[in-house]
Tab-separated table of C-alpha atoms and ligand atoms in Angstrom:
chain	number	residue	atom	x	y	z
K	174	UNK	CA	-7.393	5.091	-22.658
K	175	UNK	CA	-8.670	2.420	-25.024
K	176	UNK	CA	-6.224	-0.426	-24.512
K	177	UNK	CA	-6.271	-3.752	-22.802
K	178	UNK	CA	-5.298	-4.287	-19.191
K	179	UNK	CA	-2.104	-6.196	-20.030
K	180	UNK	CA	-0.781	-3.342	-22.169
K	181	UNK	CA	-1.617	-0.844	-19.452
K	182	UNK	CA	-0.097	-3.095	-16.759
K	183	UNK	CA	3.109	-3.459	-18.788
K	184	UNK	CA	3.345	0.298	-19.289
K	185	UNK	CA	3.178	0.919	-15.540
K	186	UNK	CA	5.725	-1.785	-14.735
K	187	UNK	CA	8.048	-0.454	-17.426
K	188	UNK	CA	7.731	3.187	-16.260
K	189	UNK	CA	8.461	2.104	-12.685
K	190	UNK	CA	11.753	0.505	-13.679
K	191	UNK	CA	12.764	3.040	-16.338
K	192	UNK	CA	12.148	6.051	-14.134
K	193	UNK	CA	13.518	4.678	-10.858
K	194	UNK	CA	10.323	3.937	-8.921
K	195	UNK	CA	10.457	0.166	-8.465
K	196	UNK	CA	13.002	-2.523	-9.372
K	197	UNK	CA	12.638	-6.306	-9.154
K	198	UNK	CA	14.716	-7.356	-6.146
K	199	UNK	CA	18.104	-9.076	-6.596
K	200	UNK	CA	17.970	-8.647	-10.358
K	201	UNK	CA	21.691	-9.280	-10.855
K	202	UNK	CA	21.137	-12.759	-9.363
K	203	UNK	CA	18.206	-13.434	-11.650
K	204	UNK	CA	15.548	-11.839	-9.421
K	205	UNK	CA	13.666	-13.040	-6.369
K	206	UNK	CA	9.984	-13.801	-6.854
K	207	UNK	CA	7.428	-11.370	-5.471
K	208	UNK	CA	9.954	-9.091	-3.763
K	209	UNK	CA	10.646	-5.543	-4.979
K	210	UNK	CA	13.015	-2.684	-4.208
K	211	UNK	CA	11.937	0.951	-4.262
K	212	UNK	CA	14.168	3.420	-6.079
K	213	UNK	CA	14.473	7.153	-5.388
K	214	UNK	CA	11.076	8.230	-6.746
K	215	UNK	CA	9.278	5.117	-5.459
K	216	UNK	CA	10.630	5.793	-1.974
K	217	UNK	CA	9.553	9.450	-2.100
K	218	UNK	CA	6.075	8.527	-3.346
K	219	UNK	CA	5.704	5.781	-0.720
K	220	UNK	CA	6.770	8.186	2.039
K	221	UNK	CA	4.243	10.786	0.858
K	222	UNK	CA	1.392	8.238	0.845
K	223	UNK	CA	2.438	7.067	4.309
K	224	UNK	CA	2.570	10.679	5.571
K	225	UNK	CA	-0.892	11.436	4.196
K	226	UNK	CA	-2.259	8.340	5.994
K	227	UNK	CA	-0.418	9.186	9.236
K	228	UNK	CA	-1.655	12.781	9.162
K	229	UNK	CA	-5.294	11.776	8.836
K	230	UNK	CA	-5.073	8.789	11.198
K	231	UNK	CA	-2.867	10.221	13.983
K	232	UNK	CA	-1.963	13.915	13.618
K	233	UNK	CA	-5.512	15.128	12.977
K	234	UNK	CA	-7.100	12.970	15.694
K	235	UNK	CA	-7.163	13.222	19.465
K	236	UNK	CA	-8.125	9.583	19.884
K	237	UNK	CA	-5.315	7.781	18.021
K	238	UNK	CA	-1.669	7.378	19.055
K	239	UNK	CA	1.278	5.945	17.158
K	240	UNK	CA	3.471	2.879	17.630
K	241	UNK	CA	6.456	1.272	15.946
K	242	UNK	CA	6.634	-2.287	17.251
K	243	UNK	CA	9.277	-4.874	16.376
K	244	UNK	CA	8.911	-7.267	13.467
K	245	UNK	CA	9.975	-10.216	15.629
K	246	UNK	CA	7.671	-11.063	18.499
K	247	UNK	CA	7.422	-13.916	20.952
K	248	UNK	CA	6.406	-16.968	18.883
K	249	UNK	CA	3.420	-17.544	21.195
K	250	UNK	CA	1.913	-14.325	19.756
K	251	UNK	CA	1.101	-16.136	16.534
K	252	UNK	CA	-0.149	-19.271	18.242
K	253	UNK	CA	-2.541	-17.126	20.321
K	254	UNK	CA	-3.760	-15.214	17.270
K	255	UNK	CA	-4.496	-18.438	15.401
K	256	UNK	CA	-1.956	-17.758	12.647
K	257	UNK	CA	0.320	-20.747	13.354
K	258	UNK	CA	-2.618	-23.157	13.182
K	259	UNK	CA	-4.719	-21.490	10.563
K	260	UNK	CA	-3.109	-18.798	8.397
K	261	UNK	CA	-3.212	-20.888	5.246
K	262	UNK	CA	-4.252	-20.799	1.645
K	263	UNK	CA	-5.349	-23.827	-0.408
K	264	UNK	CA	-2.756	-24.651	-3.061
K	265	UNK	CA	-2.940	-26.690	-6.258
K	266	UNK	CA	-0.067	-27.537	-8.601
K	267	UNK	CA	0.252	-28.440	-12.244
K	268	UNK	CA	2.223	-31.705	-12.362
K	269	UNK	CA	3.431	-30.948	-15.861
K	270	UNK	CA	4.740	-27.364	-15.811
K	271	UNK	CA	4.967	-27.101	-11.986
K	272	UNK	CA	2.906	-23.887	-11.883
K	273	UNK	CA	1.249	-23.178	-8.544
K	274	UNK	CA	-2.189	-21.700	-8.038
K	275	UNK	CA	-4.401	-20.672	-5.168
K	276	UNK	CA	-7.332	-23.067	-5.363
K	277	UNK	CA	-9.834	-20.395	-4.228
K	278	UNK	CA	-8.649	-18.013	-6.976
K	279	UNK	CA	-8.795	-20.888	-9.481
K	280	UNK	CA	-12.418	-21.672	-8.534
K	281	UNK	CA	-13.366	-17.981	-8.767
K	282	UNK	CA	-12.833	-18.287	-12.538
K	283	UNK	CA	-15.709	-20.796	-12.562
K	284	UNK	CA	-17.986	-18.510	-10.540
K	285	UNK	CA	-17.395	-20.443	-7.286
K	286	UNK	CA	-16.767	-18.308	-4.184
K	287	UNK	CA	-14.300	-20.441	-2.191
K	288	UNK	CA	-13.335	-17.710	0.282
K	289	UNK	CA	-12.763	-19.449	3.670
K	290	UNK	CA	-14.181	-22.715	2.197
K	291	UNK	CA	-13.050	-25.934	3.952
K	292	UNK	CA	-10.475	-27.984	2.016
K	293	UNK	CA	-12.817	-30.972	1.505
K	294	UNK	CA	-15.392	-28.751	-0.179
K	295	UNK	CA	-12.736	-27.141	-2.378
K	296	UNK	CA	-11.586	-30.582	-3.469
K	297	UNK	CA	-15.180	-31.606	-4.190
K	298	UNK	CA	-15.545	-28.634	-6.554
K	299	UNK	CA	-12.195	-29.456	-8.175
K	300	UNK	CA	-13.295	-33.110	-8.656
K	301	UNK	CA	-16.523	-31.938	-10.313
K	302	UNK	CA	-14.554	-29.717	-12.701
K	303	UNK	CA	-12.182	-32.617	-13.379
K	304	UNK	CA	-15.097	-34.875	-14.320
K	305	UNK	CA	-16.463	-32.176	-16.600
K	306	UNK	CA	-12.974	-31.945	-18.194
K	307	UNK	CA	-12.779	-28.267	-17.248
K	308	UNK	CA	-9.855	-28.542	-14.829
K	309	UNK	CA	-6.883	-27.294	-16.839
K	310	UNK	CA	-3.617	-25.578	-15.944
K	311	UNK	CA	-3.941	-21.852	-16.644
K	312	UNK	CA	-0.332	-21.834	-17.779
K	313	UNK	CA	0.197	-24.912	-20.013
K	314	UNK	CA	-3.319	-26.332	-20.426
K	315	UNK	CA	-2.439	-29.724	-18.873
K	316	UNK	CA	-5.226	-31.584	-17.064
K	317	UNK	CA	-2.760	-33.042	-14.535
K	318	UNK	CA	-3.743	-30.855	-11.588
K	319	UNK	CA	-3.157	-32.025	-8.009
K	320	UNK	CA	-5.692	-32.121	-5.200
K	321	UNK	CA	-5.748	-28.927	-3.100
K	322	UNK	CA	-3.559	-28.943	-0.016
K	323	UNK	CA	-2.997	-26.453	2.798
K	324	UNK	CA	-0.059	-24.066	2.437
K	325	UNK	CA	1.017	-22.011	5.476
K	326	UNK	CA	1.595	-18.315	4.768
K	327	UNK	CA	3.843	-17.857	7.809
K	328	UNK	CA	7.499	-16.980	7.109
K	329	UNK	CA	9.881	-18.625	9.564
K	330	UNK	CA	13.268	-17.613	10.903
K	331	UNK	CA	15.485	-18.666	13.814
K	332	UNK	CA	16.561	-15.635	15.767
K	333	UNK	CA	18.743	-16.092	18.849
K	334	UNK	CA	19.143	-19.837	18.499
K	335	UNK	CA	22.538	-21.464	19.263
K	336	UNK	CA	22.333	-23.368	16.008
K	337	UNK	CA	21.349	-22.276	12.561
K	338	UNK	CA	19.057	-25.272	12.225
K	339	UNK	CA	15.420	-24.317	11.844
K	340	UNK	CA	14.155	-26.697	14.546
K	341	UNK	CA	10.542	-26.324	15.629
K	342	UNK	CA	11.595	-25.195	19.146
K	343	UNK	CA	13.778	-22.385	17.711
K	344	UNK	CA	11.258	-21.060	15.246
K	345	UNK	CA	10.267	-17.416	15.251
K	346	UNK	CA	7.988	-15.849	12.696
K	347	UNK	CA	8.287	-12.704	10.646
K	348	UNK	CA	5.004	-10.963	11.414
K	349	UNK	CA	2.301	-11.641	8.809
K	350	UNK	CA	0.443	-8.452	9.832
K	351	UNK	CA	1.485	-5.427	11.868
K	352	UNK	CA	-1.530	-5.419	14.217
K	353	UNK	CA	-0.029	-8.228	16.357
K	354	UNK	CA	2.434	-5.728	17.828
K	355	UNK	CA	-0.407	-3.307	18.600
K	356	UNK	CA	-2.280	-5.884	20.718
K	357	UNK	CA	0.884	-6.675	22.664
K	358	UNK	CA	1.432	-2.982	23.438
K	359	UNK	CA	-2.190	-2.247	24.379
K	360	UNK	CA	-1.408	-2.502	28.119
K	361	UNK	CA	1.806	-0.445	27.959
K	362	UNK	CA	-0.021	2.240	25.968
K	363	UNK	CA	-2.806	2.476	28.552
K	364	UNK	CA	-0.327	2.437	31.467
K	365	UNK	CA	2.072	5.015	29.998
K	366	UNK	CA	-0.240	7.358	28.071
K	367	UNK	CA	-3.327	6.966	30.310
K	368	UNK	CA	-5.610	6.667	27.303
K	369	UNK	CA	-9.317	6.204	27.911
K	370	UNK	CA	-11.568	4.116	25.681
K	371	UNK	CA	-12.384	4.563	22.886
K	372	UNK	CA	-8.943	5.127	21.392
K	373	UNK	CA	-6.802	3.730	18.620
K	374	UNK	CA	-3.182	2.727	18.053
K	375	UNK	CA	-1.775	3.150	14.552
K	376	UNK	CA	1.403	1.823	13.026
K	377	UNK	CA	3.165	1.447	9.706
K	378	UNK	CA	5.594	-1.368	9.102
K	379	UNK	CA	6.737	-4.411	7.194
K	380	UNK	CA	4.779	-7.652	7.047
K	381	UNK	CA	5.726	-10.969	5.444
K	382	UNK	CA	3.600	-13.665	3.866
K	383	UNK	CA	4.578	-16.769	1.981
K	384	UNK	CA	2.079	-16.008	-0.789
K	385	UNK	CA	1.506	-18.988	-3.117
K	386	UNK	CA	1.021	-16.903	-6.202
K	387	UNK	CA	2.376	-13.420	-6.448
K	388	UNK	CA	2.406	-12.339	-10.035
K	389	UNK	CA	0.580	-9.013	-10.121
K	390	UNK	CA	3.633	-6.757	-9.679
K	391	UNK	CA	3.417	-5.072	-6.236
K	392	UNK	CA	-0.262	-5.943	-5.713
K	393	UNK	CA	0.571	-9.124	-3.796
K	394	UNK	CA	4.137	-9.591	-2.618
K	395	UNK	CA	5.885	-11.701	0.004
K	396	UNK	CA	7.353	-8.672	1.780
K	397	UNK	CA	5.181	-5.577	2.018
K	398	UNK	CA	4.211	-2.680	4.261
K	399	UNK	CA	0.939	-2.332	6.103
K	400	UNK	CA	-0.644	0.724	7.687
K	401	UNK	CA	-2.984	-0.499	10.390
K	402	UNK	CA	-5.054	1.105	13.120
K	403	UNK	CA	-6.711	-0.842	15.921
K	404	UNK	CA	-9.493	1.058	17.691
K	405	UNK	CA	-10.292	-0.228	21.195
K	406	UNK	CA	-13.826	0.295	22.415
K	407	UNK	CA	-16.782	-0.864	24.493
K	408	UNK	CA	-18.862	-3.337	22.434
K	409	UNK	CA	-21.913	-1.043	22.608
K	410	UNK	CA	-19.965	1.579	20.643
K	411	UNK	CA	-19.032	-0.743	17.796
K	412	UNK	CA	-21.894	0.051	15.421
K	413	UNK	CA	-21.414	3.825	15.589
K	414	UNK	CA	-17.633	3.790	15.448
K	415	UNK	CA	-17.600	1.240	12.642
K	416	UNK	CA	-19.758	3.519	10.515
K	417	UNK	CA	-17.716	6.642	11.335
K	418	UNK	CA	-14.416	4.897	10.511
K	419	UNK	CA	-15.874	3.591	7.244
K	420	UNK	CA	-16.762	7.188	6.342
K	421	UNK	CA	-13.346	8.519	7.413
K	422	UNK	CA	-11.450	5.962	5.372
K	423	UNK	CA	-13.640	6.479	2.275
K	424	UNK	CA	-13.046	10.240	2.529
K	425	UNK	CA	-9.262	9.688	2.669
K	426	UNK	CA	-9.362	8.234	-0.859
K	427	UNK	CA	-11.359	11.215	-2.152
K	428	UNK	CA	-8.988	13.647	-0.408
K	429	UNK	CA	-6.109	11.930	-2.162
K	430	UNK	CA	-7.524	12.376	-5.642
K	431	UNK	CA	-9.318	9.057	-6.199
K	432	UNK	CA	-12.722	9.726	-7.707
K	433	UNK	CA	-15.819	8.173	-6.172
K	434	UNK	CA	-16.556	6.147	-9.303
K	435	UNK	CA	-13.180	4.370	-9.041
K	436	UNK	CA	-13.811	2.853	-5.592
K	437	UNK	CA	-16.548	0.705	-4.178
K	438	UNK	CA	-17.337	-1.279	-1.050
K	439	UNK	CA	-17.175	-5.061	-0.935
K	440	UNK	CA	-19.024	-6.657	1.968
K	441	UNK	CA	-17.616	-9.976	3.188
K	442	UNK	CA	-20.391	-12.524	3.582
K	443	UNK	CA	-18.152	-15.197	5.099
K	444	UNK	CA	-16.563	-13.869	8.266
K	445	UNK	CA	-13.923	-15.183	10.623
K	446	UNK	CA	-15.698	-16.736	13.645
K	447	UNK	CA	-14.804	-13.767	15.903
K	448	UNK	CA	-15.742	-11.006	13.427
K	449	UNK	CA	-19.126	-9.298	13.208
K	450	UNK	CA	-18.531	-7.103	10.142
K	451	UNK	CA	-15.943	-6.847	7.379
K	452	UNK	CA	-15.904	-4.497	4.415
K	453	UNK	CA	-13.167	-3.871	1.860
K	454	UNK	CA	-12.557	-0.686	-0.074
K	455	UNK	CA	-11.902	-1.908	-3.608
K	456	UNK	CA	-10.346	0.156	-6.401
K	457	UNK	CA	-10.918	-0.272	-10.115
K	458	UNK	CA	-7.381	-1.251	-11.233
K	459	UNK	CA	-7.241	-0.529	-14.968
K	460	UNK	CA	-4.014	-2.534	-15.098
K	461	UNK	CA	-5.690	-5.615	-13.555
K	462	UNK	CA	-8.995	-5.170	-15.351
K	463	UNK	CA	-11.202	-5.231	-12.248
K	464	UNK	CA	-12.049	-3.845	-8.836
K	465	UNK	CA	-9.745	-5.355	-6.223
K	466	UNK	CA	-9.170	-4.941	-2.493
K	467	UNK	CA	-6.959	-2.145	-1.231
K	468	UNK	CA	-8.143	-1.822	2.375
K	469	UNK	CA	-10.065	-3.869	4.917
K	470	UNK	CA	-12.241	-2.479	7.727
K	471	UNK	CA	-13.042	-5.134	10.278
K	472	UNK	CA	-15.074	-5.418	13.489
K	473	UNK	CA	-13.026	-8.061	15.323
K	474	UNK	CA	-14.905	-8.412	18.629
K	475	UNK	CA	-12.802	-9.187	21.719
K	476	UNK	CA	-10.933	-12.064	20.087
K	477	UNK	CA	-7.459	-10.509	19.988
K	478	UNK	CA	-7.150	-9.221	23.538
K	479	UNK	CA	-8.984	-12.263	24.982
K	480	UNK	CA	-6.601	-14.633	23.247
K	481	UNK	CA	-3.481	-12.719	24.321
K	482	UNK	CA	-4.821	-12.468	27.902
K	483	UNK	CA	-5.440	-16.217	27.958
K	484	UNK	CA	-2.133	-17.257	26.372
K	485	UNK	CA	0.120	-14.781	28.216
K	486	UNK	CA	-1.625	-14.978	31.584
K	487	UNK	CA	-1.670	-11.146	31.736
K	488	UNK	CA	-5.048	-9.520	32.311
K	489	UNK	CA	-5.765	-7.226	29.350
K	490	UNK	CA	-9.196	-6.136	30.528
K	491	UNK	CA	-10.148	-2.497	30.979
K	492	UNK	CA	-12.109	-0.905	33.817
K	493	UNK	CA	-14.317	2.046	32.992
K	494	UNK	CA	-13.556	4.774	35.555
K	495	UNK	CA	-17.124	6.061	35.692
K	496	UNK	CA	-19.214	2.881	35.557
K	497	UNK	CA	-16.559	0.586	37.103
K	498	UNK	CA	-17.466	-1.969	34.441
K	499	UNK	CA	-14.564	-4.333	33.707
K	500	UNK	CA	-14.402	-5.857	30.235
K	501	UNK	CA	-12.089	-6.942	27.436
K	502	UNK	CA	-12.179	-4.126	24.853
K	503	UNK	CA	-13.514	-4.934	21.404
K	504	UNK	CA	-11.518	-3.921	18.337
K	505	UNK	CA	-12.364	-2.087	15.150
K	506	UNK	CA	-9.544	-2.323	12.623
K	507	UNK	CA	-8.565	-0.445	9.483
K	508	UNK	CA	-5.841	-2.208	7.506
K	509	UNK	CA	-4.286	-1.129	4.231
K	510	UNK	CA	-1.214	-2.137	2.223
K	511	UNK	CA	1.120	0.793	1.540
K	512	UNK	CA	2.612	-0.832	-1.559
K	513	UNK	CA	-0.833	-1.706	-2.858
K	514	UNK	CA	-1.885	1.915	-2.392
K	515	UNK	CA	1.196	3.039	-4.306
K	516	UNK	CA	0.150	0.732	-7.158
K	517	UNK	CA	-3.379	2.210	-6.983
K	518	UNK	CA	-2.050	5.794	-7.199
K	519	UNK	CA	0.170	4.924	-10.178
K	520	UNK	CA	-2.706	3.126	-11.915
K	521	UNK	CA	-4.917	6.169	-11.312
K	522	UNK	CA	-2.332	8.798	-12.303
K	523	UNK	CA	-0.838	7.296	-15.487
K	524	UNK	CA	-1.949	9.269	-18.574
K	525	UNK	CA	-0.863	9.517	-22.173
K	526	UNK	CA	-1.597	12.750	-24.067
K	527	UNK	CA	-0.969	13.842	-27.629
K	528	UNK	CA	1.212	16.972	-27.839
K	529	UNK	CA	1.690	17.825	-31.508
K	530	UNK	CA	3.042	14.647	-33.102
K	531	UNK	CA	4.355	13.284	-29.841
K	532	UNK	CA	2.761	11.363	-26.996
K	533	UNK	CA	3.630	12.608	-23.563
K	534	UNK	CA	3.383	10.259	-20.582
K	535	UNK	CA	2.365	12.113	-17.455
K	536	UNK	CA	1.687	10.969	-13.908
K	537	UNK	CA	-1.167	13.191	-12.735
K	538	UNK	CA	-0.531	12.551	-9.067
K	539	UNK	CA	-2.079	14.895	-6.487
K	540	UNK	CA	0.508	17.609	-5.672
K	541	UNK	CA	1.113	16.446	-2.114
K	542	UNK	CA	1.901	12.901	-3.266
K	543	UNK	CA	4.205	13.821	-6.153
K	544	UNK	CA	7.750	12.547	-5.405
K	545	UNK	CA	9.412	15.770	-6.588
K	546	UNK	CA	7.532	19.049	-6.255
K	547	UNK	CA	9.762	21.382	-8.284
K	548	UNK	CA	12.411	20.789	-10.953
K	549	UNK	CA	14.871	23.584	-11.766
K	550	UNK	CA	16.621	23.866	-15.138
K	551	UNK	CA	19.139	26.236	-16.718
K	552	UNK	CA	17.956	26.815	-20.307
K	553	UNK	CA	21.390	25.814	-21.621
K	554	UNK	CA	23.934	23.565	-19.958
K	555	UNK	CA	26.958	25.262	-21.530
K	556	UNK	CA	26.253	28.811	-20.270
K	557	UNK	CA	27.955	29.110	-16.857
K	558	UNK	CA	25.968	32.197	-15.772
K	559	UNK	CA	22.640	30.386	-16.432
K	560	UNK	CA	23.848	27.247	-14.652
K	561	UNK	CA	25.044	29.253	-11.663
K	562	UNK	CA	21.775	31.202	-11.420
K	563	UNK	CA	19.717	27.994	-11.722
K	564	UNK	CA	21.798	26.453	-8.915
K	565	UNK	CA	21.063	29.512	-6.752
K	566	UNK	CA	17.323	29.178	-7.416
K	567	UNK	CA	17.497	25.426	-6.683
K	568	UNK	CA	19.374	26.036	-3.401
K	569	UNK	CA	16.821	28.676	-2.367
K	570	UNK	CA	13.852	26.313	-2.977
K	571	UNK	CA	15.390	23.121	-1.496
K	572	UNK	CA	14.591	23.953	2.148
K	573	UNK	CA	10.876	24.210	1.315
K	574	UNK	CA	10.207	21.531	-1.283
K	575	UNK	CA	11.625	18.275	-2.607
K	576	UNK	CA	13.444	19.708	-5.634
K	577	UNK	CA	15.528	18.389	-8.465
K	578	UNK	CA	18.190	20.122	-10.571
K	579	UNK	CA	18.357	18.909	-14.170
K	580	UNK	CA	20.616	20.127	-16.975
K	581	UNK	CA	20.655	16.924	-19.071
K	582	UNK	CA	19.433	17.020	-22.684
K	583	UNK	CA	17.257	19.745	-24.141
K	584	UNK	CA	14.434	21.491	-22.293
K	585	UNK	CA	11.751	19.411	-24.041
K	586	UNK	CA	13.337	16.176	-22.853
K	587	UNK	CA	13.610	17.528	-19.306
K	588	UNK	CA	9.881	18.406	-19.299
K	589	UNK	CA	9.037	14.878	-20.510
K	590	UNK	CA	11.188	13.308	-17.783
K	591	UNK	CA	9.532	15.394	-15.070
K	592	UNK	CA	6.047	14.677	-16.504
K	593	UNK	CA	6.791	10.961	-16.282
K	594	UNK	CA	7.556	11.197	-12.567
K	595	UNK	CA	4.650	13.567	-11.919
K	596	UNK	CA	6.557	16.760	-10.976
K	597	UNK	CA	3.908	19.511	-10.701
K	598	UNK	CA	6.220	22.463	-11.522
K	599	UNK	CA	9.314	23.070	-13.647
K	600	UNK	CA	11.269	26.292	-13.205
K	601	UNK	CA	13.510	27.454	-16.056
K	602	UNK	CA	16.310	30.001	-15.768
K	603	UNK	CA	16.882	31.697	-19.147
K	604	UNK	CA	18.698	34.757	-20.540
K	605	UNK	CA	16.023	37.192	-19.268
K	606	UNK	CA	16.568	35.859	-15.744
K	607	UNK	CA	20.041	37.390	-15.658
K	608	UNK	CA	18.686	40.891	-16.387
K	609	UNK	CA	15.253	40.892	-14.690
K	610	UNK	CA	15.471	38.213	-11.925
K	611	UNK	CA	12.433	36.355	-13.253
K	612	UNK	CA	11.987	32.694	-14.242
K	613	UNK	CA	9.343	30.680	-16.096
K	614	UNK	CA	7.219	28.268	-14.092
K	615	UNK	CA	5.560	25.538	-16.127
K	616	UNK	CA	2.501	23.660	-14.874
K	617	UNK	CA	2.527	19.855	-15.361
K	618	UNK	CA	-1.157	19.459	-16.197
K	619	UNK	CA	-1.889	22.529	-18.336
K	620	UNK	CA	1.696	22.909	-19.660
K	621	UNK	CA	1.105	26.685	-19.344
K	622	UNK	CA	4.087	28.860	-18.401
K	623	UNK	CA	4.138	31.928	-16.138
K	624	UNK	CA	6.870	34.474	-15.566
K	625	UNK	CA	7.570	34.894	-11.820
K	626	UNK	CA	10.102	36.970	-9.848
K	627	UNK	CA	12.709	34.801	-8.127
K	628	UNK	CA	12.096	36.585	-4.808
K	629	UNK	CA	8.388	35.618	-4.997
K	630	UNK	CA	8.998	32.034	-6.112
K	631	UNK	CA	8.845	30.214	-2.723
K	632	UNK	CA	5.527	31.850	-1.791
K	633	UNK	CA	4.106	31.383	-5.295
K	634	UNK	CA	4.955	27.666	-5.229
K	635	UNK	CA	3.726	27.241	-1.639
K	636	UNK	CA	0.291	28.474	-2.727
K	637	UNK	CA	0.297	26.317	-5.872
K	638	UNK	CA	1.359	23.204	-3.960
K	639	UNK	CA	-0.970	23.712	-0.985
P	840	LIG	N1	-4.790	-7.252	10.106
P	840	LIG	C1	-5.705	-7.527	9.065
P	840	LIG	C2	-5.074	-7.880	7.812
P	840	LIG	O1	-3.859	-8.038	7.731
P	840	LIG	P1	-5.585	-8.453	5.309
P	840	LIG	O2	-6.865	-8.316	4.529
P	840	LIG	O3	-4.909	-9.770	5.304
P	840	LIG	O4	-5.964	-7.990	6.789
P	840	LIG	C3	-4.884	-5.970	4.862
P	840	LIG	O5	-4.550	-7.347	4.805
P	840	LIG	C4	-4.321	-5.239	3.662
P	840	LIG	O6	-2.914	-5.500	3.547
P	840	LIG	C5	-4.905	-5.680	2.323
P	840	LIG	O7	-6.116	-4.999	2.061
P	840	LIG	C6	-3.796	-5.291	1.355
P	840	LIG	O8	-3.884	-3.903	1.041
P	840	LIG	C7	-2.543	-5.525	2.178
P	840	LIG	N2	-1.942	-6.833	1.856
P	840	LIG	C8	-2.254	-8.033	2.357
P	840	LIG	N3	-1.472	-8.999	1.831
P	840	LIG	C9	-0.642	-8.383	0.965
P	840	LIG	C10	0.415	-8.829	0.111
P	840	LIG	N4	0.776	-10.105	0.053
P	840	LIG	N5	1.071	-7.917	-0.647
P	840	LIG	C11	0.727	-6.596	-0.596
P	840	LIG	N6	-0.257	-6.127	0.199
P	840	LIG	C12	-0.929	-6.995	0.978
């Protein structure tokens, strides 16, 4: 599709709102920055992506179990993990138009990699750009840009306090990542499920970050969902397991219809002090004009369990039954944003095709991810026998597939609506149906139609949708 990224981006955002995938949150109050609500189709698509992840990460594996830990945790959790002291981004402001920017992102535009760069160094680079008269607001062009300062990404609340004041001693945090809950339940999981190393714990849930800049639709939001898996192992196993998890996660993208040329690895050169390896899977977002991170795969050493052992006073070490060796397990993590994946699948699936004089918009989602699998139509809305028969067909298919009944507008318009939400099959009940008990089944991608007996329809669709 020869068009610029902004046009493509706007088309996706517009389709999401128009067709009930994603709405800006609190719109009737003027909106709420970087927070989104998921409508009917967005929820169905998100659930399908989550289920595909869960199936490959938990259902199909003997060595991974599930968890659903609470969003609120003891505040010491985030002191131990280093988040309270150090989960920050460097922020700069335009004094004139009050726009905010992440200083590291700002410097990236000048070819400077400021990932994990100390604040003094960031400010040195900004001063150099200022002297060269290159430091300008990306919004209004003003040269009045502040020094970089540290901005905490932690979102605070005050659960269970006798007062609604947000005093430091009452503060609790909304988790900035879901893995915190996994570390805290490592011991309970071992004690209750008797798991032996190596094994993983997976969970899906909400995370919250006070992002400085969040203006790429659902790519970076302040409330989002993560799907994380923490794999606990002996340090000698790290190299092997890291490689096998990298392969497994790469394959998941291919199995979900993302072609190999659309994804690539990004190796982090600057690592957190406890990490020994960190790779991202990046996807070529047409709507953002570049490859960008969708998932991180990190070798985290024994940092997490050591810290929680130290700060809680509870021994989180593991004793190998055979060798009797006692050690703090090391952790291999896979971490992906569910909302960011949803954006990736929309970006990948959105197509425009010429059909006669018209352009049809179609979401070519893989069948198993499509929000609705089958739409059922009566040819005409004002013929009660057709409507009744179509309702019967719809009721017969509902137990097997996510279906939709539609009798609004003409058949052409109904096809276009279903194409736009990515429905793989449309079933039409027409006048022949009444006499011969057959219907037409139309394929989303080829637009070809087949005549099928109603009695054979569930099995026919099961094969097509497998
Ligand atoms: N536990 C490791 C961790 O949280 P991360 O790189 O900060 O690592 C992992 O986040 C993934 O979570 C990212 O690759 C991205 O898909 C998603 N993610 C992070 N921040 C996000 C945000 N503000 N909005 C949407 N997704 C986000």
